[in-house]
mmCIF file of C-alpha atoms in Angstrom:
data_model
loop_
_atom_site.group_PDB
_atom_site.id
_atom_site.type_symbol
_atom_site.label_atom_id
_atom_site.label_comp_id
_atom_site.label_asym_id
_atom_site.label_seq_id
_atom_site.Cartn_x
_atom_site.Cartn_y
_atom_site.Cartn_z
ATOM 1 C CA MET A 1 6.985 14.804 9.826
ATOM 2 C CA ASN A 2 3.774 16.924 9.776
ATOM 3 C CA MET A 3 1.019 16.336 12.150
ATOM 4 C CA GLU A 4 -1.157 14.580 9.609
ATOM 5 C CA LEU A 5 1.667 12.122 8.709
ATOM 6 C CA GLY A 6 2.361 11.411 12.522
ATOM 7 C CA ILE A 7 -1.130 10.400 12.591
ATOM 8 C CA ALA A 8 -0.989 8.140 9.949
ATOM 9 C CA VAL A 9 1.990 6.166 10.824
ATOM 10 C CA GLN A 10 0.427 5.686 14.306
ATOM 11 C CA ALA A 11 -2.588 4.615 12.841
ATOM 12 C CA ALA A 12 -1.183 1.890 10.704
ATOM 13 C CA VAL A 13 1.323 0.836 13.096
ATOM 14 C CA GLU A 14 -1.297 0.090 15.628
ATOM 15 C CA GLY A 15 -3.715 -1.147 13.246
ATOM 16 C CA GLY A 16 -0.464 -3.481 12.439
ATOM 17 C CA ALA A 17 -0.623 -4.887 15.924
ATOM 18 C CA ALA A 18 -4.434 -5.380 15.711
ATOM 19 C CA ILE A 19 -3.731 -7.604 12.380
ATOM 20 C CA MET A 20 -1.371 -9.598 14.151
ATOM 21 C CA GLU A 21 -3.100 -10.671 17.318
ATOM 22 C CA ILE A 22 -5.479 -12.489 14.554
ATOM 23 C CA TYR A 23 -2.809 -13.606 12.746
ATOM 24 C CA SER A 24 -1.535 -15.605 15.837
ATOM 25 C CA GLN A 25 -4.676 -17.464 16.091
ATOM 26 C CA GLU A 26 -5.865 -20.713 14.387
ATOM 27 C CA ASP A 27 -8.970 -19.545 12.994
ATOM 28 C CA LEU A 28 -8.429 -16.054 11.031
ATOM 29 C CA GLY A 29 -12.421 -15.402 11.003
ATOM 30 C CA VAL A 30 -12.597 -15.478 6.993
ATOM 31 C CA GLU A 31 -15.605 -14.425 5.002
ATOM 32 C CA TYR A 32 -16.303 -13.706 1.583
ATOM 33 C CA LYS A 33 -17.723 -10.645 0.164
ATOM 34 C CA ASP A 34 -19.891 -10.570 -2.598
ATOM 35 C CA ASP A 35 -17.162 -10.411 -5.420
ATOM 36 C CA HIS A 36 -15.972 -13.150 -3.511
ATOM 37 C CA SER A 37 -12.454 -11.786 -2.275
ATOM 38 C CA PRO A 38 -11.867 -12.947 1.389
ATOM 39 C CA LEU A 39 -12.594 -10.636 4.692
ATOM 40 C CA THR A 40 -11.129 -11.418 8.330
ATOM 41 C CA LEU A 41 -11.608 -10.215 11.388
ATOM 42 C CA ALA A 42 -8.263 -8.542 10.659
ATOM 43 C CA ASP A 43 -9.577 -6.476 8.250
ATOM 44 C CA LYS A 44 -12.228 -5.344 10.595
ATOM 45 C CA LYS A 45 -10.264 -4.754 14.188
ATOM 46 C CA CYS A 46 -7.283 -2.954 11.965
ATOM 47 C CA ASN A 47 -10.120 -0.700 10.192
ATOM 48 C CA ASP A 48 -11.425 0.465 13.735
ATOM 49 C CA VAL A 49 -7.951 1.090 14.916
ATOM 50 C CA ILE A 50 -7.254 3.474 11.980
ATOM 51 C CA ASN A 51 -10.423 4.909 12.211
ATOM 52 C CA SER A 52 -10.143 6.045 15.791
ATOM 53 C CA TYR A 53 -7.083 7.830 14.702
ATOM 54 C CA LEU A 54 -7.908 9.414 11.297
ATOM 55 C CA VAL A 55 -11.458 10.461 12.761
ATOM 56 C CA LYS A 56 -9.601 13.013 14.517
ATOM 57 C CA THR A 57 -8.471 14.880 11.710
ATOM 58 C CA SER A 58 -10.489 17.364 9.459
ATOM 59 C CA HIS A 59 -10.525 15.417 6.593
ATOM 60 C CA PRO A 60 -13.205 12.059 5.694
ATOM 61 C CA ILE A 61 -12.469 8.898 5.391
ATOM 62 C CA ILE A 62 -12.531 6.370 2.480
ATOM 63 C CA SER A 63 -11.785 2.934 3.848
ATOM 64 C CA GLU A 64 -12.594 -0.514 1.862
ATOM 65 C CA GLU A 65 -13.935 -1.522 4.911
ATOM 66 C CA ASN A 66 -16.333 1.115 5.581
ATOM 67 C CA ARG A 67 -19.542 1.605 4.418
ATOM 68 C CA GLN A 68 -19.326 3.966 1.559
ATOM 69 C CA LEU A 69 -21.162 7.402 1.305
ATOM 70 C CA GLU A 70 -23.171 8.270 -1.797
ATOM 71 C CA PHE A 71 -21.278 9.590 -4.723
ATOM 72 C CA GLU A 72 -23.437 12.471 -4.685
ATOM 73 C CA GLU A 73 -22.132 13.473 -0.960
ATOM 74 C CA ARG A 74 -18.433 12.109 -1.953
ATOM 75 C CA LYS A 75 -17.918 14.303 -5.360
ATOM 76 C CA ASP A 76 -17.438 17.460 -3.548
ATOM 77 C CA TRP A 77 -14.474 16.416 -1.383
ATOM 78 C CA ASP A 78 -11.233 18.093 -2.173
ATOM 79 C CA THR A 79 -9.316 16.006 0.669
ATOM 80 C CA CYS A 80 -9.532 12.678 1.867
ATOM 81 C CA TRP A 81 -8.130 9.841 3.588
ATOM 82 C CA ILE A 82 -7.719 6.842 1.312
ATOM 83 C CA VAL A 83 -7.333 3.384 3.191
ATOM 84 C CA ASP A 84 -6.965 -0.217 2.914
ATOM 85 C CA PRO A 85 -6.634 -1.921 6.781
ATOM 86 C CA LEU A 86 -5.188 -5.223 4.990
ATOM 87 C CA ASP A 87 -3.999 -5.005 1.559
ATOM 88 C CA GLY A 88 -3.400 -8.747 0.897
ATOM 89 C CA THR A 89 -6.011 -10.316 2.366
ATOM 90 C CA LYS A 90 -5.532 -13.579 0.313
ATOM 91 C CA GLU A 91 -1.868 -13.787 1.538
ATOM 92 C CA PHE A 92 -2.563 -13.384 4.925
ATOM 93 C CA VAL A 93 -5.088 -16.143 4.656
ATOM 94 C CA LYS A 94 -2.335 -17.982 2.932
ATOM 95 C CA ARG A 95 -0.204 -16.935 5.922
ATOM 96 C CA ASN A 96 2.918 -15.950 4.113
ATOM 97 C CA GLY A 97 3.504 -12.355 5.880
ATOM 98 C CA GLU A 98 3.229 -10.517 2.226
ATOM 99 C CA PHE A 99 0.567 -8.092 3.463
ATOM 100 C CA THR A 100 0.159 -4.545 4.536
ATOM 101 C CA VAL A 101 -1.496 -1.846 6.195
ATOM 102 C CA ASN A 102 -2.093 1.335 3.345
ATOM 103 C CA ILE A 103 -2.948 4.680 4.436
ATOM 104 C CA ALA A 104 -2.502 8.212 1.974
ATOM 105 C CA LEU A 105 -4.011 11.520 2.092
ATOM 106 C CA VAL A 106 -5.177 12.795 -0.875
ATOM 107 C CA LYS A 107 -6.155 15.955 -2.567
ATOM 108 C CA ASN A 108 -7.964 16.683 -5.650
ATOM 109 C CA GLY A 109 -7.082 13.286 -6.894
ATOM 110 C CA LYS A 110 -3.297 13.231 -5.826
ATOM 111 C CA PRO A 111 -1.775 11.840 -2.932
ATOM 112 C CA LEU A 112 0.003 14.027 -0.761
ATOM 113 C CA LEU A 113 1.422 11.800 2.055
ATOM 114 C CA GLY A 114 1.522 7.909 2.413
ATOM 115 C CA VAL A 115 2.074 4.994 4.642
ATOM 116 C CA ILE A 116 2.845 1.495 4.310
ATOM 117 C CA TYR A 117 3.051 -0.827 7.133
ATOM 118 C CA VAL A 118 4.115 -4.397 6.898
ATOM 119 C CA PRO A 119 3.112 -6.067 10.585
ATOM 120 C CA ASP A 120 4.719 -9.221 10.000
ATOM 121 C CA THR A 121 8.383 -7.937 9.087
ATOM 122 C CA LYS A 122 7.782 -4.344 11.055
ATOM 123 C CA GLU A 123 8.703 -2.743 7.640
ATOM 124 C CA LEU A 124 7.196 1.201 8.004
ATOM 125 C CA TYR A 125 7.597 2.984 4.834
ATOM 126 C CA VAL A 126 6.635 6.751 4.979
ATOM 127 C CA ALA A 127 6.247 9.310 2.163
ATOM 128 C CA ASP A 128 5.594 13.138 2.088
ATOM 129 C CA VAL A 129 5.488 13.719 -1.672
ATOM 130 C CA ALA A 130 5.546 17.957 -1.278
ATOM 131 C CA GLN A 131 8.854 17.501 0.525
ATOM 132 C CA LYS A 132 10.273 14.858 -2.341
ATOM 133 C CA LYS A 133 10.998 12.055 0.439
ATOM 134 C CA ALA A 134 10.188 8.933 1.394
ATOM 135 C CA GLY A 135 11.856 7.185 4.363
ATOM 136 C CA LYS A 136 12.049 2.997 5.502
ATOM 137 C CA PHE A 137 12.179 2.141 9.110
ATOM 138 C CA ILE A 138 12.490 -1.436 10.846
ATOM 139 C CA LEU A 139 10.491 -1.461 13.942
ATOM 140 C CA ASN A 140 11.247 -3.369 17.024
ATOM 141 C CA GLY A 141 7.665 -3.698 17.871
ATOM 142 C CA HIS A 142 3.980 -2.566 16.676
ATOM 143 C CA GLU A 143 4.932 0.616 18.500
ATOM 144 C CA VAL A 144 6.268 3.659 17.282
ATOM 145 C CA ASN A 145 7.175 7.115 18.607
ATOM 146 C CA VAL A 146 6.872 9.400 15.823
ATOM 147 C CA GLU A 147 9.154 12.263 17.043
ATOM 148 C CA ASP A 148 11.823 9.414 16.754
ATOM 149 C CA LEU A 149 11.241 8.790 12.827
ATOM 150 C CA ASP A 150 13.940 11.049 10.617
ATOM 151 C CA ILE A 151 13.215 10.536 7.127
ATOM 152 C CA ASP A 152 16.152 11.997 6.089
ATOM 153 C CA THR A 153 18.127 9.620 7.568
ATOM 154 C CA ASN A 154 16.311 6.547 6.032
ATOM 155 C CA LEU A 155 15.885 7.744 2.795
ATOM 156 C CA ILE A 156 15.104 5.248 -0.158
ATOM 157 C CA GLY A 157 15.524 5.805 -3.776
ATOM 158 C CA PRO A 158 15.147 3.809 -7.209
ATOM 159 C CA ASN A 159 17.767 2.571 -9.378
ATOM 160 C CA LYS A 160 19.481 4.113 -12.448
ATOM 161 C CA ALA A 161 18.088 2.591 -15.576
ATOM 162 C CA ASN A 162 20.026 -0.372 -16.904
ATOM 163 C CA PRO A 163 19.956 -1.332 -20.056
ATOM 164 C CA GLU A 164 21.052 -4.961 -19.560
ATOM 165 C CA LEU A 165 18.958 -6.201 -16.785
ATOM 166 C CA VAL A 166 15.046 -5.215 -15.767
ATOM 167 C CA ARG A 167 13.379 -6.387 -13.126
ATOM 168 C CA VAL A 168 9.393 -7.087 -12.764
ATOM 169 C CA VAL A 169 7.623 -6.998 -9.961
ATOM 170 C CA GLY A 170 4.253 -9.010 -10.268
ATOM 171 C CA SER A 171 1.589 -10.173 -8.093
ATOM 172 C CA ARG A 172 1.790 -13.575 -6.177
ATOM 173 C CA SER A 173 -2.226 -13.493 -6.800
ATOM 174 C CA HIS A 174 -2.763 -11.628 -9.716
ATOM 175 C CA MET A 175 -0.415 -12.634 -12.636
ATOM 176 C CA SER A 176 -2.336 -12.727 -15.767
ATOM 177 C CA GLU A 177 -1.803 -13.188 -19.354
ATOM 178 C CA ALA A 178 -1.600 -9.544 -20.124
ATOM 179 C CA THR A 179 1.039 -9.349 -17.373
ATOM 180 C CA GLU A 180 3.218 -12.026 -19.464
ATOM 181 C CA ASP A 181 2.407 -10.127 -22.418
ATOM 182 C CA PHE A 182 4.091 -7.173 -21.196
ATOM 183 C CA VAL A 183 7.388 -8.767 -19.923
ATOM 184 C CA GLY A 184 7.497 -10.774 -23.155
ATOM 185 C CA SER A 185 7.484 -6.997 -25.053
ATOM 186 C CA LEU A 186 10.601 -5.861 -22.288
ATOM 187 C CA LYS A 187 12.512 -8.651 -23.709
ATOM 188 C CA GLY A 188 12.741 -7.044 -27.038
ATOM 189 C CA ILE A 189 14.363 -3.704 -25.185
ATOM 190 C CA TYR A 190 16.598 -5.553 -22.358
ATOM 191 C CA GLU A 191 18.915 -8.108 -22.474
ATOM 192 C CA LYS A 192 17.740 -9.921 -19.183
ATOM 193 C CA VAL A 193 14.422 -9.879 -17.900
ATOM 194 C CA ASP A 194 14.210 -10.879 -14.211
ATOM 195 C CA ILE A 195 10.196 -11.488 -12.650
ATOM 196 C CA VAL A 196 9.987 -10.533 -8.650
ATOM 197 C CA SER A 197 6.981 -12.312 -7.505
ATOM 198 C CA LYS A 198 5.183 -10.323 -4.356
ATOM 199 C CA GLY A 199 1.990 -9.698 -2.834
ATOM 200 C CA SER A 200 -0.197 -6.579 -1.645
ATOM 201 C CA SER A 201 1.528 -3.106 -1.788
ATOM 202 C CA LEU A 202 4.834 -4.466 -1.191
ATOM 203 C CA LYS A 203 5.453 -4.325 -4.863
ATOM 204 C CA PHE A 204 5.005 -0.520 -5.051
ATOM 205 C CA PHE A 205 8.139 -0.041 -2.436
ATOM 206 C CA LEU A 206 10.267 -2.756 -4.246
ATOM 207 C CA VAL A 207 10.176 -0.269 -7.456
ATOM 208 C CA ALA A 208 10.584 2.576 -4.557
ATOM 209 C CA GLU A 209 14.036 1.354 -2.916
ATOM 210 C CA GLY A 210 15.327 0.320 -6.204
ATOM 211 C CA LYS A 211 14.897 -3.594 -5.818
ATOM 212 C CA ALA A 212 12.663 -3.518 -8.783
ATOM 213 C CA ASP A 213 11.943 -1.101 -12.049
ATOM 214 C CA PHE A 214 8.540 -2.244 -12.969
ATOM 215 C CA TYR A 215 5.047 -3.036 -11.286
ATOM 216 C CA PRO A 216 2.511 -3.593 -14.115
ATOM 217 C CA ARG A 217 -0.941 -4.241 -13.278
ATOM 218 C CA PHE A 218 -3.760 -5.455 -15.422
ATOM 219 C CA ALA A 219 -5.823 -6.894 -13.046
ATOM 220 C CA PRO A 220 -9.057 -4.689 -11.502
ATOM 221 C CA THR A 221 -7.854 -2.294 -8.926
ATOM 222 C CA MET A 222 -9.443 0.417 -6.849
ATOM 223 C CA GLU A 223 -7.872 3.483 -5.062
ATOM 224 C CA TRP A 224 -7.352 2.136 -1.822
ATOM 225 C CA ASP A 225 -5.095 -0.320 -3.259
ATOM 226 C CA THR A 226 -2.706 2.137 -4.962
ATOM 227 C CA ALA A 227 -2.674 5.658 -3.338
ATOM 228 C CA ALA A 228 -0.382 5.005 -0.452
ATOM 229 C CA GLY A 229 2.078 3.104 -2.873
ATOM 230 C CA GLN A 230 1.764 6.071 -5.372
ATOM 231 C CA ALA A 231 2.530 8.549 -2.734
ATOM 232 C CA ILE A 232 5.588 6.479 -2.009
ATOM 233 C CA CYS A 233 6.491 5.912 -5.618
ATOM 234 C CA GLU A 234 6.465 9.918 -6.683
ATOM 235 C CA ALA A 235 8.012 11.117 -3.514
ATOM 236 C CA VAL A 236 10.991 9.466 -5.015
ATOM 237 C CA GLY A 237 10.864 10.853 -8.416
ATOM 238 C CA LEU A 238 8.541 7.843 -9.843
ATOM 239 C CA GLN A 239 5.366 7.783 -11.882
ATOM 240 C CA VAL A 240 2.342 5.912 -11.500
ATOM 241 C CA ILE A 241 0.251 5.783 -14.670
ATOM 242 C CA SER A 242 -2.546 4.337 -16.369
ATOM 243 C CA LYS A 243 -0.827 2.319 -19.813
ATOM 244 C CA GLU A 244 -3.058 4.522 -21.878
ATOM 245 C CA THR A 245 -1.173 7.833 -21.025
ATOM 246 C CA ASP A 246 2.123 6.296 -21.785
#
């Protein structure tokens, strides 16, 4: 595992530990942003932990919870970190466990590395796109020794196409009419269409590890929502594309 991926893993896992400290409290410290989306104390604490690791690298950081620099300053960056310290804040507030920590290293708009950590279940997904490898690990606690993580012995991968059954993963919080229309279009192609409901970035790795076949997303999204998931999917040979370019 290269140095940058190792740093991202440490940041994600320790950030997840900070999230779970807040998760165990009665008061989650919920505020609401201008777009009415929730923000909790866990978002902030995890973001601080992640920044403390990534700032040691030579790459700038774009995080959902950082103050964003003006585009004129950012437009010439060829490489940067893309971070969502708590993806699935609505799921966090509902206390259903379906939230993640997302970290990706992106160059010229393409993900190089990706890490997704599920603090509630201690599942860790790690991807190196150049090496075409993605692995899944189950940690014993919210700490990790990067040297002990061997992606080659923990590889994940998608299923082969099955003309009889297709599984579509959808959001618990964003299922829309457009998504339902997309599912309807598949019913004319496959004999059976199953729906798998999950929150946050869990939807990406369900496809990456063969537990689902499609993840359609028609609601608004941002790079910090998708970059780490795209890295994991591309590392196992899948594509994350715009429907308009399909």
